[in-house]
Coordinates of C-alpha atoms and ligand atoms in Angstrom, one line a residue:
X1 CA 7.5 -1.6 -155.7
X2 CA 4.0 -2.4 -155.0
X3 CA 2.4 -5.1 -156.6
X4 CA -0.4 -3.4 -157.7
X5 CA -0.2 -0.4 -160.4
X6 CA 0.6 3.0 -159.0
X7 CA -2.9 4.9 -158.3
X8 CA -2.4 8.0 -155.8
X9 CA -5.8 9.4 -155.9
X10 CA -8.5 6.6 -154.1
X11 CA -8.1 5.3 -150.7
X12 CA -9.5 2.3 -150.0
X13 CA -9.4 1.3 -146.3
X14 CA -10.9 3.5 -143.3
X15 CA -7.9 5.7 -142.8
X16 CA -10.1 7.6 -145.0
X17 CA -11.8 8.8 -142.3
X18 CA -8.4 9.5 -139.8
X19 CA -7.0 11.3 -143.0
X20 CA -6.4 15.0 -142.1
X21 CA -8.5 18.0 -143.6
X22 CA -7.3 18.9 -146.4
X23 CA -6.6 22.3 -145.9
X24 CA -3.5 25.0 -146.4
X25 CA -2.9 25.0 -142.7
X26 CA 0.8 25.4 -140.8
X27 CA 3.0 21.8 -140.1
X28 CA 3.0 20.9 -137.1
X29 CA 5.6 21.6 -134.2
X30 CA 8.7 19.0 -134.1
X31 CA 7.4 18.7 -130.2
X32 CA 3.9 17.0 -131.8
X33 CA 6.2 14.3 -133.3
X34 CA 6.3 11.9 -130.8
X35 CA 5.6 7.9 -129.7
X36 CA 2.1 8.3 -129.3
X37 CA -0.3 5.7 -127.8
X38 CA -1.3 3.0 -129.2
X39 CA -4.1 3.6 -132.1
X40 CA -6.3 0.5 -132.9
X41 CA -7.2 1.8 -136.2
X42 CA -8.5 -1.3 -138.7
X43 CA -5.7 -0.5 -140.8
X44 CA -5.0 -2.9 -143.9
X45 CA -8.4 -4.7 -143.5
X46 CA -11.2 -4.8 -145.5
X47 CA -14.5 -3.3 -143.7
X48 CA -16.1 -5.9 -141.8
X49 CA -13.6 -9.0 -141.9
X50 CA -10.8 -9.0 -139.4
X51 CA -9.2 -10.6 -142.0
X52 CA -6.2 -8.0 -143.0
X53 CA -5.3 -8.3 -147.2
X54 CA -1.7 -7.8 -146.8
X55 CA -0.3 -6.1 -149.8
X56 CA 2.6 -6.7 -151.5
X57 CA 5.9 -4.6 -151.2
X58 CA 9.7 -4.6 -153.2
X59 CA 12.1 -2.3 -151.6
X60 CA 15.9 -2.3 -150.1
X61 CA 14.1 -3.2 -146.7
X62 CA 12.0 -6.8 -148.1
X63 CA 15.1 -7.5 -149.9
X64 CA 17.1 -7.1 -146.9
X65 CA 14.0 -9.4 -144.5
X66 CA 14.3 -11.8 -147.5
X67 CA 17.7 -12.2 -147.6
X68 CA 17.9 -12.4 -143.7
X69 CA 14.8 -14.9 -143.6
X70 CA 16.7 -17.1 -146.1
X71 CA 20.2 -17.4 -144.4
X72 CA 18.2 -18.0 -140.7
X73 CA 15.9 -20.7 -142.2
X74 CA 18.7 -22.4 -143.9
X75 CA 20.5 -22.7 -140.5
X76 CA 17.4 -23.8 -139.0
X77 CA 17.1 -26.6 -141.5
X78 CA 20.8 -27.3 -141.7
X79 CA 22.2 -27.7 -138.0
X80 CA 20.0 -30.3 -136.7
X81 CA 21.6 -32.5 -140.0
X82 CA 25.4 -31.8 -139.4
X83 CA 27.3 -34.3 -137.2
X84 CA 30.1 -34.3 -135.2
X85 CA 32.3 -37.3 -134.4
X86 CA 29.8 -39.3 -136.0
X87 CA 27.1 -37.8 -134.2
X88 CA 24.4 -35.2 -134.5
X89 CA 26.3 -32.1 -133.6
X90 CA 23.0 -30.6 -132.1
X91 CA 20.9 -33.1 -129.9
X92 CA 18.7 -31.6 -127.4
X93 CA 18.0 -35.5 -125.9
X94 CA 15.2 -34.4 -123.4
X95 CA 14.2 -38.0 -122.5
X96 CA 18.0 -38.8 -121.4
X97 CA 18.7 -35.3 -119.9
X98 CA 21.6 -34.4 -122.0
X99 CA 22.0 -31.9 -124.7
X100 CA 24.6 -32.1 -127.0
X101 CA 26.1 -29.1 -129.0
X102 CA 28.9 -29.7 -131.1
X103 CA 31.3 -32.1 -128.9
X104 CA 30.2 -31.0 -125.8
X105 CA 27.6 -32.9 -124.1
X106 CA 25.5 -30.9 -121.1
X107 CA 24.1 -32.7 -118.4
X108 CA 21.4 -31.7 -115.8
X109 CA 24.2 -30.7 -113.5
X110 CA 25.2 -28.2 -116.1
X111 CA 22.8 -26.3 -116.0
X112 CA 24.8 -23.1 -115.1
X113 CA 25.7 -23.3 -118.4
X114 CA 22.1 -22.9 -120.0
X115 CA 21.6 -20.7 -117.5
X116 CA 24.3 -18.3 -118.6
X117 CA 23.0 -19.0 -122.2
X118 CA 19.5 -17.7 -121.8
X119 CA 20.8 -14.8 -119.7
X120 CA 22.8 -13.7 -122.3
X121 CA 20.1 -14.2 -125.4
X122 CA 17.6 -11.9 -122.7
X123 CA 20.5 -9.2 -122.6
X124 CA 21.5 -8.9 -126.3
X125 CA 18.1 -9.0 -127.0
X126 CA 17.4 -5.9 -124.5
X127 CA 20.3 -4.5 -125.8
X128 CA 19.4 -4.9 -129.3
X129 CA 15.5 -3.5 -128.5
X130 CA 16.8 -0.5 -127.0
X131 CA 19.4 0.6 -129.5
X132 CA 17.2 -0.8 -132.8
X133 CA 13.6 -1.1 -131.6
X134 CA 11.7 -4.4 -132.5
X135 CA 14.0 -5.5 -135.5
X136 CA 13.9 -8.9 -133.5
X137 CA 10.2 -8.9 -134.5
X138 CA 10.5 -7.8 -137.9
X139 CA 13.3 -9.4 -139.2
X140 CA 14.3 -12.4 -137.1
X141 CA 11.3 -13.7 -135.1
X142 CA 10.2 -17.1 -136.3
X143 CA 6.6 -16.5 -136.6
X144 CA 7.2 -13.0 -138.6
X145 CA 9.4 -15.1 -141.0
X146 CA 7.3 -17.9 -141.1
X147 CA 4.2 -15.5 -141.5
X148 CA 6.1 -14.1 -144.8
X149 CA 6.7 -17.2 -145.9
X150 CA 3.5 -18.7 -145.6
X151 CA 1.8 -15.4 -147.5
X152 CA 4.2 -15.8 -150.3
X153 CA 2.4 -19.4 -151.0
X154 CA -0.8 -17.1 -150.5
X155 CA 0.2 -14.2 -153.2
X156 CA 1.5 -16.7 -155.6
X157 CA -1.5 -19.4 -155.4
X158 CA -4.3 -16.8 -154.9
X159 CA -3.2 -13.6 -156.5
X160 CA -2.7 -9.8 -155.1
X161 CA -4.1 -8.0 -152.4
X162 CA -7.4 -7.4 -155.0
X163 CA -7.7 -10.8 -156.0
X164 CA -7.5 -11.8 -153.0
X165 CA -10.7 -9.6 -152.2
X166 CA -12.4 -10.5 -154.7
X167 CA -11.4 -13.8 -154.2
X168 CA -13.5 -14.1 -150.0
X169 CA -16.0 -12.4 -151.5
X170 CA -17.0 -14.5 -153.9
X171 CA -19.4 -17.6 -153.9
X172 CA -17.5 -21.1 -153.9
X173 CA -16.8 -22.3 -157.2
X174 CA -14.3 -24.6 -158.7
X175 CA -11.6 -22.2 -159.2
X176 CA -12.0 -20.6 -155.7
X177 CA -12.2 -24.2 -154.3
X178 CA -8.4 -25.3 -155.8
X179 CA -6.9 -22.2 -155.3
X180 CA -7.6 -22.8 -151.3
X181 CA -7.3 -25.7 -151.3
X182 CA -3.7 -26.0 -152.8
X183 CA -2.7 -22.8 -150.5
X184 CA -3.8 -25.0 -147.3
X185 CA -1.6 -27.8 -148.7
X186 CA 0.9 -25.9 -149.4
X187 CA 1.0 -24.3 -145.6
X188 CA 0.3 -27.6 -144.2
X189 CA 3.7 -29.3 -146.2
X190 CA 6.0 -26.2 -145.0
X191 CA 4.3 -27.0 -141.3
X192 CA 4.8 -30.3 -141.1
X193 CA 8.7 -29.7 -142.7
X194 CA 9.1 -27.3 -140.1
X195 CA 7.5 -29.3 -137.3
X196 CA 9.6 -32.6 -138.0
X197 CA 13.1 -30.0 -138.5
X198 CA 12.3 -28.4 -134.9
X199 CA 11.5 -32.0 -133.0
X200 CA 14.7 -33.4 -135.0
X201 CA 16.8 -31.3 -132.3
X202 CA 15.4 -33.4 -129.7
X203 CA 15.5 -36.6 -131.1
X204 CA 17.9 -38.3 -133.8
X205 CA 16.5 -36.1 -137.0
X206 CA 17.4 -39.2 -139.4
X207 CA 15.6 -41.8 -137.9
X208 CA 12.4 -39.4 -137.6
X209 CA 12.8 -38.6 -141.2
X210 CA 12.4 -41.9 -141.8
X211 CA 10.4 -43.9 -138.9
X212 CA 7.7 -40.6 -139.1
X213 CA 6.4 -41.8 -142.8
X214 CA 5.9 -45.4 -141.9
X215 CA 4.0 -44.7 -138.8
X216 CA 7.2 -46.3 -137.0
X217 CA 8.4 -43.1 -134.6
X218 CA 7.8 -43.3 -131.0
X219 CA 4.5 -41.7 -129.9
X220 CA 6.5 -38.4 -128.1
X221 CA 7.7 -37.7 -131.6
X222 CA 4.8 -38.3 -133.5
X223 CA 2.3 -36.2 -131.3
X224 CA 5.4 -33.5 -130.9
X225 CA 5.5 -33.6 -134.9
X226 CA 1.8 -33.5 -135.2
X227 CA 1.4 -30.6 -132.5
X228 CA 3.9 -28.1 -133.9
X229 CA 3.2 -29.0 -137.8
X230 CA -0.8 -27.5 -136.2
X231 CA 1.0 -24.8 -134.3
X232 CA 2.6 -23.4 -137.2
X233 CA -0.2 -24.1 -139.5
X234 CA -2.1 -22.1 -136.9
X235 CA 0.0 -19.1 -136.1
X236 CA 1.5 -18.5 -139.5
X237 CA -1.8 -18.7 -141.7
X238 CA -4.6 -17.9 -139.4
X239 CA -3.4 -15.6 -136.4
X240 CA -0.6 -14.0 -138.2
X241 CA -0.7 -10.4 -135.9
X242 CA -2.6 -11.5 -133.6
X243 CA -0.3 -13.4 -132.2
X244 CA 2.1 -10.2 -132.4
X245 CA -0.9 -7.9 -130.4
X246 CA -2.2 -10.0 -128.5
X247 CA 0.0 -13.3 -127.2
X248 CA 3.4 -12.2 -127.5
X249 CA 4.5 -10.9 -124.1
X250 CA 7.7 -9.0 -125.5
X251 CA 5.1 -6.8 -127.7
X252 CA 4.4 -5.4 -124.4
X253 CA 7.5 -5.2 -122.4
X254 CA 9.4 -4.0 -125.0
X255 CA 8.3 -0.3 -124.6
X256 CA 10.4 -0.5 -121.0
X257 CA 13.6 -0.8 -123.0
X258 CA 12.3 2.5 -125.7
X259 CA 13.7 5.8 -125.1
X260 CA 13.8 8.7 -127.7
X261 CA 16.8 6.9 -129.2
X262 CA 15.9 3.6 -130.4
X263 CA 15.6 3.2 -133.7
X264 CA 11.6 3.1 -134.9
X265 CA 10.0 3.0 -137.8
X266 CA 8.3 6.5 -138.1
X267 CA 6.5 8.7 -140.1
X268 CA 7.8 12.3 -140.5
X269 CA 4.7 13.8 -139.6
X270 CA 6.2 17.6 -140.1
X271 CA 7.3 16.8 -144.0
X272 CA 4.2 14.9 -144.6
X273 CA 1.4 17.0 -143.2
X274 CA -1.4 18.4 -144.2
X275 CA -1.5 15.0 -146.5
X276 CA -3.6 14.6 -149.2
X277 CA -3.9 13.9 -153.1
X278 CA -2.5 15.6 -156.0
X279 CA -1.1 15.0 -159.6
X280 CA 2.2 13.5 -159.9
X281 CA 5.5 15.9 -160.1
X282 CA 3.6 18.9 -158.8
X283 CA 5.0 20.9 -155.7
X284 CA 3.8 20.7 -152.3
X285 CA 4.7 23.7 -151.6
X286 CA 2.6 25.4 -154.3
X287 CA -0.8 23.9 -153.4
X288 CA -0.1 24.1 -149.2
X289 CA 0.8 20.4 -148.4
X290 CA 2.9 18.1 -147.0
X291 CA 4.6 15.2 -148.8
X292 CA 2.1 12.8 -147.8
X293 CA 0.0 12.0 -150.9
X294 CA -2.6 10.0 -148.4
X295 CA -2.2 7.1 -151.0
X296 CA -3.1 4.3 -148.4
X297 CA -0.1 2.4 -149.7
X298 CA 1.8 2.2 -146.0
X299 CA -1.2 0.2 -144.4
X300 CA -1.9 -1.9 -147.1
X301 CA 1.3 -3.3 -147.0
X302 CA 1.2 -3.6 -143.1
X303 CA 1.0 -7.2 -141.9
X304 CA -0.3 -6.0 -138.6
X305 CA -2.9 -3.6 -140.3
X306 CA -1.8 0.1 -138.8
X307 CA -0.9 2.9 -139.9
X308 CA 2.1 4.4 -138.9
X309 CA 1.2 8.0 -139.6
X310 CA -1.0 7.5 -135.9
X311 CA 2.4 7.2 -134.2
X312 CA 4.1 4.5 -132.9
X313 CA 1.9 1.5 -131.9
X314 CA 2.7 -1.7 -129.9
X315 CA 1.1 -3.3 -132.8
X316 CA 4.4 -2.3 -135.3
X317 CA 6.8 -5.0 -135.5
X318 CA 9.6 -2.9 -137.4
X319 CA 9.4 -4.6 -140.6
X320 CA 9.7 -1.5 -142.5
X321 CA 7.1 -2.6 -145.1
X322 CA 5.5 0.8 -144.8
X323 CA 9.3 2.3 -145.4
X324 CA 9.6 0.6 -148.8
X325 CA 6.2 1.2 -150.1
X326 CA 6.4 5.1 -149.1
X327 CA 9.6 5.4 -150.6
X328 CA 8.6 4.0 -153.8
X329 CA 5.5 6.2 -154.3
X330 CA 8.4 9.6 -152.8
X331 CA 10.2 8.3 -155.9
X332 CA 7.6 8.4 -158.2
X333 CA 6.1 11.6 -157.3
X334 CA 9.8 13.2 -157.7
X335 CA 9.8 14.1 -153.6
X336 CA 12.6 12.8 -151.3
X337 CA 12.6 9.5 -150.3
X338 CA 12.4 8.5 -146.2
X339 CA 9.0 9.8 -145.5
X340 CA 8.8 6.8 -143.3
X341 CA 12.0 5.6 -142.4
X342 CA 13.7 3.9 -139.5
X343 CA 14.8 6.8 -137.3
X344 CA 14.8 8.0 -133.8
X345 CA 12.6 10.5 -131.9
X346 CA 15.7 12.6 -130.7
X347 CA 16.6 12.9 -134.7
X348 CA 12.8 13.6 -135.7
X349 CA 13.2 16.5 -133.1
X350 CA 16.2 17.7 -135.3
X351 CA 18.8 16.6 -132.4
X352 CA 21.4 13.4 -132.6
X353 CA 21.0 10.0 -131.8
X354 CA 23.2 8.6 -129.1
X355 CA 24.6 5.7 -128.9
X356 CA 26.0 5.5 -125.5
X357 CA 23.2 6.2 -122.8
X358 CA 22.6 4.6 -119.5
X359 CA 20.2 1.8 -120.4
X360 CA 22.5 1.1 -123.8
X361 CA 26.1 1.1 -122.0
X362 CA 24.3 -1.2 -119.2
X363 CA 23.0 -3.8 -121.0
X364 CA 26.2 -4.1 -123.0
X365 CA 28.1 -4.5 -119.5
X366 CA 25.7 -6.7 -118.3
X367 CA 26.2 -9.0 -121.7
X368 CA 30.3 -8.6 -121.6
X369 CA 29.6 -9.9 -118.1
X370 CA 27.7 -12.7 -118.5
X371 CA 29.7 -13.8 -121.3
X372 CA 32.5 -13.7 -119.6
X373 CA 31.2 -16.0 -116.7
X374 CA 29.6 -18.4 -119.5
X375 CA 33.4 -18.6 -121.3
X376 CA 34.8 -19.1 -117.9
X377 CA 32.4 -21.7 -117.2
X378 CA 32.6 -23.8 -120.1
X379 CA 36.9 -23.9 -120.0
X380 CA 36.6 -24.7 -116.2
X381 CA 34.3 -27.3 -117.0
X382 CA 35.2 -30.7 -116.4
X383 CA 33.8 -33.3 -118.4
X384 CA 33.5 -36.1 -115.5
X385 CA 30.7 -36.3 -113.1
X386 CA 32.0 -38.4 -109.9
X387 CA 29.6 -39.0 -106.5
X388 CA 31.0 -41.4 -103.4
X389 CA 27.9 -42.5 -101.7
X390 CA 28.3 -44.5 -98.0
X391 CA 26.9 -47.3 -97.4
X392 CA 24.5 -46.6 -95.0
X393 CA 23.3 -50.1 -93.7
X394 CA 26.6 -51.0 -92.4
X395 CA 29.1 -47.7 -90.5
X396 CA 32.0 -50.2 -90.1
X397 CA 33.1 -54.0 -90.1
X398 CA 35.8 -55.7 -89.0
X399 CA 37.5 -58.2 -91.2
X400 CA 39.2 -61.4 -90.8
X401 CA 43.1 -59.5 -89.5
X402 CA 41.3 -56.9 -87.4
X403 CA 41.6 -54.2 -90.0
X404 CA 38.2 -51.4 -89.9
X405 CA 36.5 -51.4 -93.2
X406 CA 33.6 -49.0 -94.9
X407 CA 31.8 -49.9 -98.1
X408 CA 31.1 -47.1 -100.8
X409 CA 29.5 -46.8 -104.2
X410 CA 31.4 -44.5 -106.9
X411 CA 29.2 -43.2 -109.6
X412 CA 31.0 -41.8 -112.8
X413 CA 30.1 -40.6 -115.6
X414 CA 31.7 -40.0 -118.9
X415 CA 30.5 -36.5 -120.2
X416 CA 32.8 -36.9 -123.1
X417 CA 32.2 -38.0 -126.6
X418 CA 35.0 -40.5 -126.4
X419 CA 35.8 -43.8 -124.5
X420 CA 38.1 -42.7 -121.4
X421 CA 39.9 -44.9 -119.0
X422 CA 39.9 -43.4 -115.3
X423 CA 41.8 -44.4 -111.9
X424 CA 40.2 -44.7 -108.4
X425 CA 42.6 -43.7 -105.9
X426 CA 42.2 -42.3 -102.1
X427 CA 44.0 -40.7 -99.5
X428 CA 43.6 -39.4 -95.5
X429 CA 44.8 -42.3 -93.7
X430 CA 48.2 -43.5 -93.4
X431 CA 48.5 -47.3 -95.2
X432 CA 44.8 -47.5 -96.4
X433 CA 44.4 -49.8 -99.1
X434 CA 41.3 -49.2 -101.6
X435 CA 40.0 -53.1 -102.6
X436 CA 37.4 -53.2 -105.4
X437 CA 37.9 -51.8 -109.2
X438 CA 40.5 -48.9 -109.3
X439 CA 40.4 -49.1 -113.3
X440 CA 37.5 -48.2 -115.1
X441 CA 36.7 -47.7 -119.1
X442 CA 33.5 -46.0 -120.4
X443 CA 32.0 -45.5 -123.3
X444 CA 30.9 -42.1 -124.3
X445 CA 28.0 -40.9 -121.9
X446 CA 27.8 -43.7 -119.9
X447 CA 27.4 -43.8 -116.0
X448 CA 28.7 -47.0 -114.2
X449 CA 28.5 -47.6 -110.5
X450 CA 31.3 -49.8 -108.7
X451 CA 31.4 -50.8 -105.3
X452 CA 34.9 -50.4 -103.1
X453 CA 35.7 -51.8 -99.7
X454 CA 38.2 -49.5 -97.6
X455 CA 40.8 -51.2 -95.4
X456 CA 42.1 -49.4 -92.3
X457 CA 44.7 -50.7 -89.5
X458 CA 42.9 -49.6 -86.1
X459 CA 46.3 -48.7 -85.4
X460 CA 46.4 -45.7 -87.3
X461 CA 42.5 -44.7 -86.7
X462 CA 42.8 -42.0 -83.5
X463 CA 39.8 -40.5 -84.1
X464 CA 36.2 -42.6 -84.9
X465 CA 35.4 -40.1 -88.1
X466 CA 38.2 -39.7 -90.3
X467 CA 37.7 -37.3 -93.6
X468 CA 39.4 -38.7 -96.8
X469 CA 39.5 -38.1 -100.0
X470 CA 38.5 -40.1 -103.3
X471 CA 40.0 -38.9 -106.5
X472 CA 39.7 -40.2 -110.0
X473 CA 41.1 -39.3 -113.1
X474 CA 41.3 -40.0 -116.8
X475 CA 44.4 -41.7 -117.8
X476 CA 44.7 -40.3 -120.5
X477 CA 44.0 -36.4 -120.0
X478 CA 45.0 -35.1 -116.8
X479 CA 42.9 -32.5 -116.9
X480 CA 40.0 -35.1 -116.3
X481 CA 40.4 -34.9 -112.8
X482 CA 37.7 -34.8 -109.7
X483 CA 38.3 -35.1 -105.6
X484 CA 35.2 -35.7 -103.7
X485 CA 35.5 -35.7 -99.7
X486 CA 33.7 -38.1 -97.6
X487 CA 34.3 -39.7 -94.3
X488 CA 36.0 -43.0 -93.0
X489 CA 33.8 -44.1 -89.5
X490 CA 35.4 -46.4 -87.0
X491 CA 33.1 -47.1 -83.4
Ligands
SF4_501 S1 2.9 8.0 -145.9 FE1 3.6 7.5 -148.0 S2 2.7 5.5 -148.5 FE2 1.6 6.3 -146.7 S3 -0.1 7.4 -147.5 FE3 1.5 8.9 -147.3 S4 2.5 8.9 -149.3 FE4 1.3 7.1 -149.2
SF4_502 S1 3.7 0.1 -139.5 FE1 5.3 -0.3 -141.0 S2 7.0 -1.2 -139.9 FE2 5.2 -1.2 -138.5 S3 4.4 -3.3 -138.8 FE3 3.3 -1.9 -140.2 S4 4.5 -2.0 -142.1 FE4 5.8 -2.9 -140.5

């Protein structure tokens, strides 16, 4: 349901003058139902403003974006509180170059890892595009739900699409003056809320909760709170679509990964031409017209201002507003529902939508793939970092009973969330004895360098560069285990 009465006979926006003539005149060919350019039509806004009045819609498709919205936004508020072992489960520590995500910390040389991740969000989300369209940008995208949010505070502090109107057009008065300025509040709290939730994933999201109101957080956090409480204030409030048509680079790509069966939101332009008005109940068929009663409804309810009857546009994010709003009005004129509806051109032309095609069955490889290497990756993983660096002042020296020695630096670190005991031990040369710290605890996270002094009998050095080997492993987990080779130098 709309959220203004029902009214099927005025239009109010300029598709008044893209609306078909009138006229008793034959429906189109299926072949003339197609993905047609893009059609920059003002759609939902009133003459003269770029402003667009978005109207309000109640159908199977908001409940379903609501629903959706709701479940997302309470795991984006949620995750950054939960902890694990005592700690934030989710801690993208920038500063300190680790992230850590649920018990497993990452560390710049992890970065396969990421790497595998972001591969495999690109995939499903081709994947997804080409099977379903841009239901990323309708129903998932943070700035659609965070657009929908922020006009709900508008709808329900400044009234509907009319009074809204009415509302810009008038002179500034008291009235007008609270009603804005208690909507700008109200989009400046949910910003700032937001802002300090998305920087708490980068830094400890208790301490900014606390430190940010008495001035006390560092500087990063406060200007990284302050920047993205103005971003979203920004892009949710005031550029709304435009950040859809004009900034978003995946508006654009995305037609690469279209074909004529991905899911759209389309109009059925055979069943709803010639459009135009009539009484309610009464036949198209008897007065020569299509189902389309040219109420307006399915741009006024557009939050990116088109109308879908022009085709698809880059400018559609899939939200399926326009589906809802038709449907209600199909219902109250007694005509079929799914006048717009999410469908496929290959269905639209009366054929059947596959599932399997090239580009579909190759992204889904491409995904099992990459999953596959990032599942392999992450059990292979060992938690241990471990370096043997030479000393490269001194190749050799020769100690008080004539034995060869070499100096190196071991660097460990602890990529576990628990304190872990490890042993130095090293092998190559026959009798070698390791002299320095073989034992070493760490906390969790920490790195520790320790020297160690290698002792050789000449006796048993034939060559002058000798490789050996330097393991360590935790005491406690054998599976904590890393060999690094590096060389023993004599002359
Ligand atoms: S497509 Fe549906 S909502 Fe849009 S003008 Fe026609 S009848 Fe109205
Ligand atoms: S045309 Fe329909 S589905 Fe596309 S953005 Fe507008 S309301 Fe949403």
């Amino acid at each position: 349901m709309v959220d203004q009465p029902f009214e099927n006979s005025k239009r109010s926006d300029s598709s008044q003058a893209q609306a078909q003539p009138i006229t008793v005149q034959p429906a189109p060919p299926r072949k003339n139902v197609s993905i047609q350019k893009p059609d920059s039509s003002s759609g939902g806004k009133k003459p003269g403003k770029n402003h667009i009045y978005v109207r309000e819609t109640e159908g199977k498709v908001e409940t379903t974006r609501r629903v959706l919205g709701f479940v997302l936004m309470a795991l984006f508020a949620a995750l950054p509180w939960l902890t694990w072992n005592g700690e934030q489960a989710i801690l993208f520590n920038i500063i300190d170059q680790r992230f850590r995500i649920f018990g497993m910390t990452l560390w710049p040389q992890d970065l396969t890892i990421l790497a595998w991740i972001f591969m495999i969000s690109a995939f499903a989300l081709f994947l997804v595009t080409t099977l379903f369209g841009r239901v990323w940008c309708g129903f998932t995208c943070p700035q659609t739900t965070w657009t929908f949010i922020f006009m709900w505070f508008e709808r329900k502090i400044e009234g509907s699409r009319h009074q809204r109107m009415k509302l810009d057009e008038r002179k500034m008065d008291a009235d007008k003056f609270w009603r804005k300025f208690a909507k700008h509040a109200a989009w400046i709290i949910v910003a700032l809320l937001t802002a300090m939730t998305f920087v708490g994933y980068f830094t400890d999201i208790r301490t900014l909760f606390t430190d940010f109101w008495f001035l006390q957080s560092s500087a990063w956090a406060t200007g990284s709170v302050l920047f993205f409480t103005f971003a979203t204030y920004g892009n949710a409030g005031w550029m709304r679509e435009i950040m859809c048509t004009h900034m978003c680079p995946y508006a654009r790509f995305q037609a690469a990964m279209f074909d004529k069966d991905t899911y759209i939101v389309a109009y059925d332009v055979e069943r709803g031409e010639p459009r135009g008005p009539r009484k309610r109940k009464v036949d198209p068929a008897t007065i020569g017209k299509g189902d389309c009663i040219d109420c307006n409804l399915c741009v006024q309810v557009c939050p990116t201002g088109i109308d879908i009857r022009n085709g698809l546009q880059y400018e559609c994010i899939n939200c399926g507003a326009c589906i809802d709003a038709c449907d209600d009005v199909m219902e109250k004129m007694g005509y079929p529902k799914k006048l717009i509806s999410f469908t496929t051109q290959s269905r639209l032309e009366g054929g059947e939508t596959k599932v399997f095609r090239f580009k579909s069955v190759g992204y889904g490889l491409a995904l099992l793939a990459l999953t596959a290497l990032l599942v392999a990756d992450i059990l292979l993983r060992v938690p241990l970092e471990f370096d043997v660096i030479r000393d490269r002042n001194t190749l050799y020296r020769e100690n008080q009973e004539g034995w060869i020695e070499n100096v190196y630096t071991l660097r460990v670190i602890n990529k576990t969330q628990e304190v872990q005991t490890y042993r130095v031990n090293v092998q190559g040369i026959e009798d070698m004895q390791l002299q320095g710290i073989t034992e070493i605890q760490l906390a969790p996270e920490m790195t520790e360098t320790i020297p160690v002094t290698i002792a050789v009998d000449p006796y048993f050095l034939e060559q002058p560069l000798v490789e050996i080997n330097f393991t360590i492993e935790a005491i406690d987990d054998g599976r904590i285990r890393k060999t690094v080779k590096t060389n023993f130098i004599y002359q």
